[in-house]
Amino acid sequence: MMYPSVNVSALIFLACVLSICVCTLGHTYGNGELLEDVMKAILERLDEKDEQIWTLESSIESLRTQNELLTHELDILKERQSTVERGFNGDRVENSYSGNGKNEQAINAVLAENSYSQNEITQRKITALLNTGRQTKTKRQSRKRRQANLAAGVSGGGTVAFFATLINNIHHEAEGDLVPFDNVVTNEGSAYRPNPGQFVAPAPGLYVFSVTLQSYPVVGQPPSGYALNKNGVEVSKLYIDGSTTIDNLNYETTSQTAVLRLDKGDVIAVTNRGANGGVHGDHYSSFCGFSLPTYDSSIQVIG
């Protein structure tokens, strides 16, 4: 029986190359739908090949099991043949009466051995089938889990993580203004937008965000309040006192960390809670975040 040849390494390499090309196109043209459609097509193609691989492996495993059983049966038949030949050869040197008795004993021994051998073969077949079933189920579950993780990564653009700092000092902001962390150090997944300073969730899931602000000291400037917002709603608040005198420059630092469950398209940003706020730039203030990996707890490995 001939089976189609499936080069797994070539498929994985092709998927990686296509992923890089598509991610580059999505980043260049900002077309999220194009990225999602092309990657969905790649996943479908990989799923087809995955099914072929699973079918081939199942067939190979079945053939291997059958071969082992046939080899075992052949060994048993050879042993039985050898036993019978030894019995009858020994009987020839005996007299006819004694020979008949010996032959009967040899035949009974062969029948008993044959019955035992058949039971052993049946038991081995059952054990082999159970083991093959477990191995096949485990491999299939592993592929489904890998495929689900790949799909989740594709829908979210792969790894999602960003880190940005503030270059220029900002002060006298209006209430509700966003803090534009404009120096992007890391932006895996391109979910952070430095202008105006927003993170847009590319996929649903759990995310971690951290904000660090340092006050920008200005004589006569009141304390400043800021907030980490989700879709315009305050999640956590920050307070820094930049009030100072000519003889005493007051640099105060504050930070907040939040773990949030987001839907695709949710917007996270840092905003000013009052007028005349001031934040120290020169990379003393920063904003970062990343997605937490998710696992399918319903998939269990059968051992």
Short mmCIF file of C-alpha atoms in Angstrom, two decimals:
data_model
loop_
_atom_site.label_atom_id
_atom_site.label_comp_id
_atom_site.label_asym_id
_atom_site.label_seq_id
_atom_site.Cartn_x
_atom_site.Cartn_y
_atom_site.Cartn_z
CA MET A 1 0.00 0.00 0.00
CA MET A 2 1.45 3.37 -1.02
CA TYR A 3 0.93 6.56 0.97
CA PRO A 4 1.58 10.17 -0.06
CA SER A 5 4.90 11.54 1.14
CA VAL A 6 4.59 14.40 3.65
CA ASN A 7 7.73 16.37 4.49
CA VAL A 8 6.93 17.76 7.95
CA SER A 9 10.11 19.86 8.19
CA ALA A 10 9.38 21.47 4.84
CA LEU A 11 5.83 22.31 5.93
CA ILE A 12 6.99 23.88 9.18
CA PHE A 13 9.68 25.86 7.35
CA LEU A 14 7.13 27.00 4.76
CA ALA A 15 4.71 28.06 7.51
CA CYS A 16 7.44 30.08 9.26
CA VAL A 17 8.48 31.81 6.02
CA LEU A 18 4.88 32.63 5.14
CA SER A 19 4.24 33.86 8.68
CA ILE A 20 7.20 36.26 8.47
CA CYS A 21 6.12 37.51 5.04
CA VAL A 22 2.52 38.01 6.09
CA CYS A 23 3.48 39.72 9.36
CA THR A 24 5.73 42.06 7.35
CA LEU A 25 2.87 42.88 4.99
CA GLY A 26 0.48 43.41 7.88
CA HIS A 27 2.96 45.72 9.60
CA THR A 28 3.73 47.63 6.38
CA TYR A 29 0.17 48.25 5.25
CA GLY A 30 -1.55 48.07 8.62
CA ASN A 31 -4.07 45.65 7.19
CA GLY A 32 -5.07 43.37 10.07
CA GLU A 33 -7.75 41.62 8.00
CA LEU A 34 -5.21 40.65 5.32
CA LEU A 35 -2.93 39.17 7.98
CA GLU A 36 -5.75 37.22 9.58
CA ASP A 37 -7.14 35.89 6.25
CA VAL A 38 -3.77 34.72 4.93
CA MET A 39 -2.77 33.10 8.21
CA LYS A 40 -6.16 31.40 8.40
CA ALA A 41 -5.54 29.90 4.96
CA ILE A 42 -2.10 28.71 6.09
CA LEU A 43 -3.64 27.10 9.17
CA GLU A 44 -6.22 25.28 7.06
CA ARG A 45 -3.48 23.94 4.79
CA LEU A 46 -1.41 22.84 7.79
CA ASP A 47 -4.49 21.17 9.27
CA GLU A 48 -4.95 19.13 6.07
CA LYS A 49 -1.32 18.02 6.12
CA ASP A 50 -1.58 17.30 9.83
CA GLU A 51 -4.51 14.97 9.15
CA GLN A 52 -2.51 13.18 6.43
CA ILE A 53 0.41 12.75 8.81
CA TRP A 54 -1.88 11.37 11.50
CA THR A 55 -3.43 8.89 9.03
CA LEU A 56 0.00 7.74 7.84
CA GLU A 57 1.33 7.33 11.36
CA SER A 58 -1.76 5.36 12.36
CA SER A 59 -1.33 3.06 9.34
CA ILE A 60 2.38 2.61 10.03
CA GLU A 61 1.71 1.85 13.69
CA SER A 62 -0.94 -0.70 12.73
CA LEU A 63 1.39 -2.38 10.22
CA ARG A 64 4.18 -2.45 12.80
CA THR A 65 1.87 -4.11 15.31
CA GLN A 66 0.68 -6.67 12.76
CA ASN A 67 4.27 -7.43 11.79
CA GLU A 68 5.25 -8.01 15.41
CA LEU A 69 2.29 -10.34 15.94
CA LEU A 70 2.99 -12.29 12.74
CA THR A 71 6.65 -12.64 13.70
CA HIS A 72 5.62 -13.93 17.12
CA GLU A 73 3.16 -16.41 15.58
CA LEU A 74 5.86 -17.60 13.17
CA ASP A 75 8.25 -18.23 16.05
CA ILE A 76 5.55 -20.22 17.87
CA LEU A 77 4.78 -22.29 14.75
CA LYS A 78 8.47 -23.03 14.25
CA GLU A 79 8.76 -24.16 17.86
CA ARG A 80 5.68 -26.37 17.51
CA GLN A 81 7.05 -27.89 14.32
CA SER A 82 10.35 -28.61 16.02
CA THR A 83 8.54 -30.20 18.98
CA VAL A 84 6.46 -32.46 16.72
CA GLU A 85 9.47 -33.53 14.69
CA ARG A 86 11.43 -34.39 17.81
CA GLY A 87 8.48 -36.39 19.15
CA PHE A 88 7.91 -38.42 16.01
CA ASN A 89 11.61 -39.03 15.39
CA GLY A 90 11.92 -40.44 18.89
CA ASP A 91 8.89 -42.66 18.36
CA ARG A 92 10.43 -44.38 15.33
CA VAL A 93 12.98 -46.17 17.49
CA GLU A 94 10.26 -47.47 19.80
CA ASN A 95 7.99 -50.42 19.03
CA SER A 96 4.63 -49.90 17.42
CA TYR A 97 2.64 -50.17 20.63
CA SER A 98 4.86 -47.90 22.60
CA GLY A 99 5.06 -45.60 19.59
CA ASN A 100 1.31 -45.17 19.49
CA GLY A 101 1.30 -44.16 23.14
CA LYS A 102 4.12 -41.70 22.60
CA ASN A 103 2.42 -40.25 19.54
CA GLU A 104 -0.78 -39.71 21.47
CA GLN A 105 1.14 -37.95 24.23
CA ALA A 106 3.00 -35.78 21.70
CA ILE A 107 -0.24 -34.84 19.96
CA ASN A 108 -1.89 -33.93 23.28
CA ALA A 109 1.15 -31.84 24.21
CA VAL A 110 1.02 -30.03 20.86
CA LEU A 111 -2.71 -29.37 21.26
CA ALA A 112 -2.18 -28.00 24.76
CA GLU A 113 0.71 -25.84 23.58
CA ASN A 114 -1.33 -24.62 20.64
CA SER A 115 -4.21 -23.62 22.94
CA TYR A 116 -1.81 -21.75 25.24
CA SER A 117 -0.10 -20.07 22.28
CA GLN A 118 -3.40 -18.91 20.80
CA ASN A 119 -4.43 -17.42 24.14
CA GLU A 120 -1.08 -15.65 24.39
CA ILE A 121 -1.40 -14.30 20.85
CA THR A 122 -4.92 -13.04 21.53
CA GLN A 123 -3.76 -11.33 24.72
CA ARG A 124 -0.82 -9.73 22.88
CA LYS A 125 -3.17 -8.49 20.16
CA ILE A 126 -5.46 -6.87 22.73
CA THR A 127 -2.52 -5.25 24.55
CA ALA A 128 -0.99 -4.02 21.29
CA LEU A 129 -4.28 -2.53 20.12
CA LEU A 130 -4.79 -0.76 23.46
CA ASN A 131 -1.26 0.65 23.38
CA THR A 132 -1.67 1.76 19.77
CA GLY A 133 -4.96 3.44 20.63
CA ARG A 134 -3.39 5.29 23.56
CA GLN A 135 -0.40 6.41 21.50
CA THR A 136 -2.59 7.53 18.61
CA LYS A 137 -4.93 9.44 20.92
CA THR A 138 -2.01 11.14 22.67
CA LYS A 139 -0.41 12.16 19.36
CA ARG A 140 -3.71 13.48 18.03
CA GLN A 141 -4.33 15.48 21.22
CA SER A 142 -0.82 16.91 21.06
CA ARG A 143 -1.39 18.00 17.46
CA LYS A 144 -4.73 19.58 18.33
CA ARG A 145 -3.17 21.41 21.26
CA ARG A 146 -0.30 22.63 19.08
CA GLN A 147 -2.75 23.68 16.37
CA ALA A 148 -4.89 25.54 18.92
CA ASN A 149 -1.85 27.32 20.33
CA LEU A 150 -0.76 28.22 16.80
CA ALA A 151 -4.23 29.54 15.96
CA ALA A 152 -4.31 31.60 19.15
CA GLY A 153 -0.88 32.99 18.37
CA VAL A 154 -1.84 33.84 14.80
CA SER A 155 -5.06 35.58 15.78
CA GLY A 156 -3.04 37.71 18.19
CA GLY A 157 -0.16 38.30 15.81
CA GLY A 158 2.14 35.95 17.73
CA THR A 159 4.00 37.28 20.76
CA VAL A 160 2.50 40.47 22.18
CA ALA A 161 4.79 42.66 24.31
CA PHE A 162 5.77 46.32 24.35
CA PHE A 163 7.94 48.77 26.29
CA ALA A 164 8.07 52.51 25.69
CA THR A 165 9.59 55.47 27.51
CA LEU A 166 8.92 59.21 27.52
CA ILE A 167 11.60 61.32 25.84
CA ASN A 168 10.41 64.90 26.34
CA ASN A 169 9.11 66.46 29.54
CA ILE A 170 5.39 67.22 29.48
CA HIS A 171 3.57 69.78 31.60
CA HIS A 172 0.43 71.91 31.64
CA GLU A 173 -1.58 69.07 30.14
CA ALA A 174 -5.34 69.24 29.90
CA GLU A 175 -7.55 66.82 31.79
CA GLY A 176 -8.00 63.59 29.85
CA ASP A 177 -4.88 64.04 27.70
CA LEU A 178 -2.90 60.88 26.98
CA VAL A 179 0.72 60.54 28.06
CA PRO A 180 2.53 59.89 24.76
CA PHE A 181 5.29 57.43 25.58
CA ASP A 182 7.05 58.10 22.30
CA ASN A 183 10.31 56.13 22.55
CA VAL A 184 9.36 52.57 21.58
CA VAL A 185 11.98 50.08 22.75
CA THR A 186 10.00 46.87 22.21
CA ASN A 187 6.79 46.35 20.25
CA GLU A 188 6.31 42.67 19.48
CA GLY A 189 3.02 42.24 17.67
CA SER A 190 2.82 45.99 16.84
CA ALA A 191 -0.07 46.46 19.28
CA TYR A 192 1.33 49.63 20.88
CA ARG A 193 0.82 52.92 19.03
CA PRO A 194 3.22 55.65 20.22
CA ASN A 195 1.05 58.30 18.65
CA PRO A 196 -1.13 58.95 20.60
CA GLY A 197 0.24 56.45 23.20
CA GLN A 198 -2.29 53.61 23.18
CA PHE A 199 -2.17 49.84 23.35
CA VAL A 200 -4.85 48.10 21.25
CA ALA A 201 -5.42 44.43 22.12
CA PRO A 202 -4.91 42.26 19.01
CA ALA A 203 -6.67 39.25 20.57
CA PRO A 204 -8.73 38.38 23.65
CA GLY A 205 -6.85 37.17 26.71
CA LEU A 206 -5.04 38.16 29.89
CA TYR A 207 -2.55 41.03 29.76
CA VAL A 208 -0.17 42.62 32.25
CA PHE A 209 0.52 46.38 32.22
CA SER A 210 2.93 48.50 34.25
CA VAL A 211 3.28 52.29 34.43
CA THR A 212 6.08 54.28 36.05
CA LEU A 213 5.91 58.09 36.23
CA GLN A 214 8.33 60.64 37.63
CA SER A 215 7.26 64.18 38.41
CA TYR A 216 8.61 67.09 36.41
CA PRO A 217 9.49 69.78 38.98
CA VAL A 218 8.21 73.25 38.18
CA VAL A 219 8.03 76.07 40.69
CA GLY A 220 4.45 76.54 41.76
CA GLN A 221 3.18 73.42 39.98
CA PRO A 222 0.51 71.50 41.91
CA PRO A 223 0.61 67.71 42.46
CA SER A 224 -0.39 65.65 39.43
CA GLY A 225 -2.86 62.79 39.09
CA TYR A 226 -2.85 60.17 36.34
CA ALA A 227 -4.74 56.96 35.59
CA LEU A 228 -4.39 53.71 33.68
CA ASN A 229 -7.51 53.51 31.52
CA LYS A 230 -9.30 50.66 29.76
CA ASN A 231 -11.56 51.96 26.99
CA GLY A 232 -11.66 55.35 28.71
CA VAL A 233 -12.56 53.94 32.13
CA GLU A 234 -10.06 54.31 34.98
CA VAL A 235 -8.57 51.02 36.18
CA SER A 236 -5.92 52.33 38.58
CA LYS A 237 -4.68 55.76 39.65
CA LEU A 238 -1.24 57.33 40.09
CA TYR A 239 -0.20 60.40 42.06
CA ILE A 240 3.05 62.38 41.86
CA ASP A 241 3.95 65.59 43.66
CA GLY A 242 6.07 67.83 41.47
CA SER A 243 5.65 70.91 43.61
CA THR A 244 9.01 72.50 44.22
CA THR A 245 10.92 75.64 45.09
CA ILE A 246 14.00 77.21 43.57
CA ASP A 247 16.12 75.71 46.32
CA ASN A 248 14.42 72.30 46.40
CA LEU A 249 13.68 70.36 43.21
CA ASN A 250 11.19 67.62 44.01
CA TYR A 251 11.45 64.48 41.83
CA GLU A 252 8.86 61.94 42.91
CA THR A 253 8.29 58.54 41.29
CA THR A 254 5.16 56.38 41.36
CA SER A 255 4.07 53.19 39.61
CA GLN A 256 1.12 50.85 39.09
CA THR A 257 0.78 47.31 37.75
CA ALA A 258 -2.47 45.75 36.52
CA VAL A 259 -3.56 42.35 35.19
CA LEU A 260 -6.52 42.80 32.85
CA ARG A 261 -8.70 40.53 30.75
CA LEU A 262 -9.18 42.17 27.38
CA ASP A 263 -11.26 41.60 24.29
CA LYS A 264 -9.90 42.19 20.83
CA GLY A 265 -9.82 45.94 20.14
CA ASP A 266 -9.80 47.08 23.79
CA VAL A 267 -7.68 50.21 24.30
CA ILE A 268 -5.27 50.77 27.22
CA ALA A 269 -3.67 54.17 27.85
CA VAL A 270 -2.33 56.48 30.57
CA THR A 271 -4.21 59.77 30.93
CA ASN A 272 -4.01 62.97 32.95
CA ARG A 273 -6.68 63.28 35.65
CA GLY A 274 -6.35 67.05 36.07
CA ALA A 275 -5.00 70.17 34.40
CA ASN A 276 -1.42 71.44 34.76
CA GLY A 277 0.16 68.04 35.31
CA GLY A 278 3.83 67.45 34.67
CA VAL A 279 5.80 64.28 33.86
CA HIS A 280 9.57 63.94 33.64
CA GLY A 281 10.84 62.62 30.31
CA ASP A 282 14.42 61.63 29.49
CA HIS A 283 13.36 57.95 29.89
CA TYR A 284 12.49 58.32 33.60
CA SER A 285 8.83 57.53 32.85
CA SER A 286 7.76 54.35 31.09
CA PHE A 287 4.81 52.20 30.01
CA CYS A 288 4.95 48.47 29.24
CA GLY A 289 2.73 45.42 28.85
CA PHE A 290 2.55 41.86 27.57
CA SER A 291 0.09 39.02 27.03
CA LEU A 292 -0.04 35.96 29.26
CA PRO A 293 0.04 32.53 27.56
CA THR A 294 -3.15 30.49 27.66
CA TYR A 295 -3.49 26.71 27.87
CA ASP A 296 -6.36 24.37 27.08
CA SER A 297 -6.90 22.55 30.39
CA SER A 298 -9.52 20.27 28.81
CA ILE A 299 -6.83 18.39 26.87
CA GLN A 300 -5.34 15.58 28.93
CA VAL A 301 -2.45 13.35 27.96
CA ILE A 302 -3.21 9.65 28.32
CA GLY A 303 -0.23 7.83 29.80
#
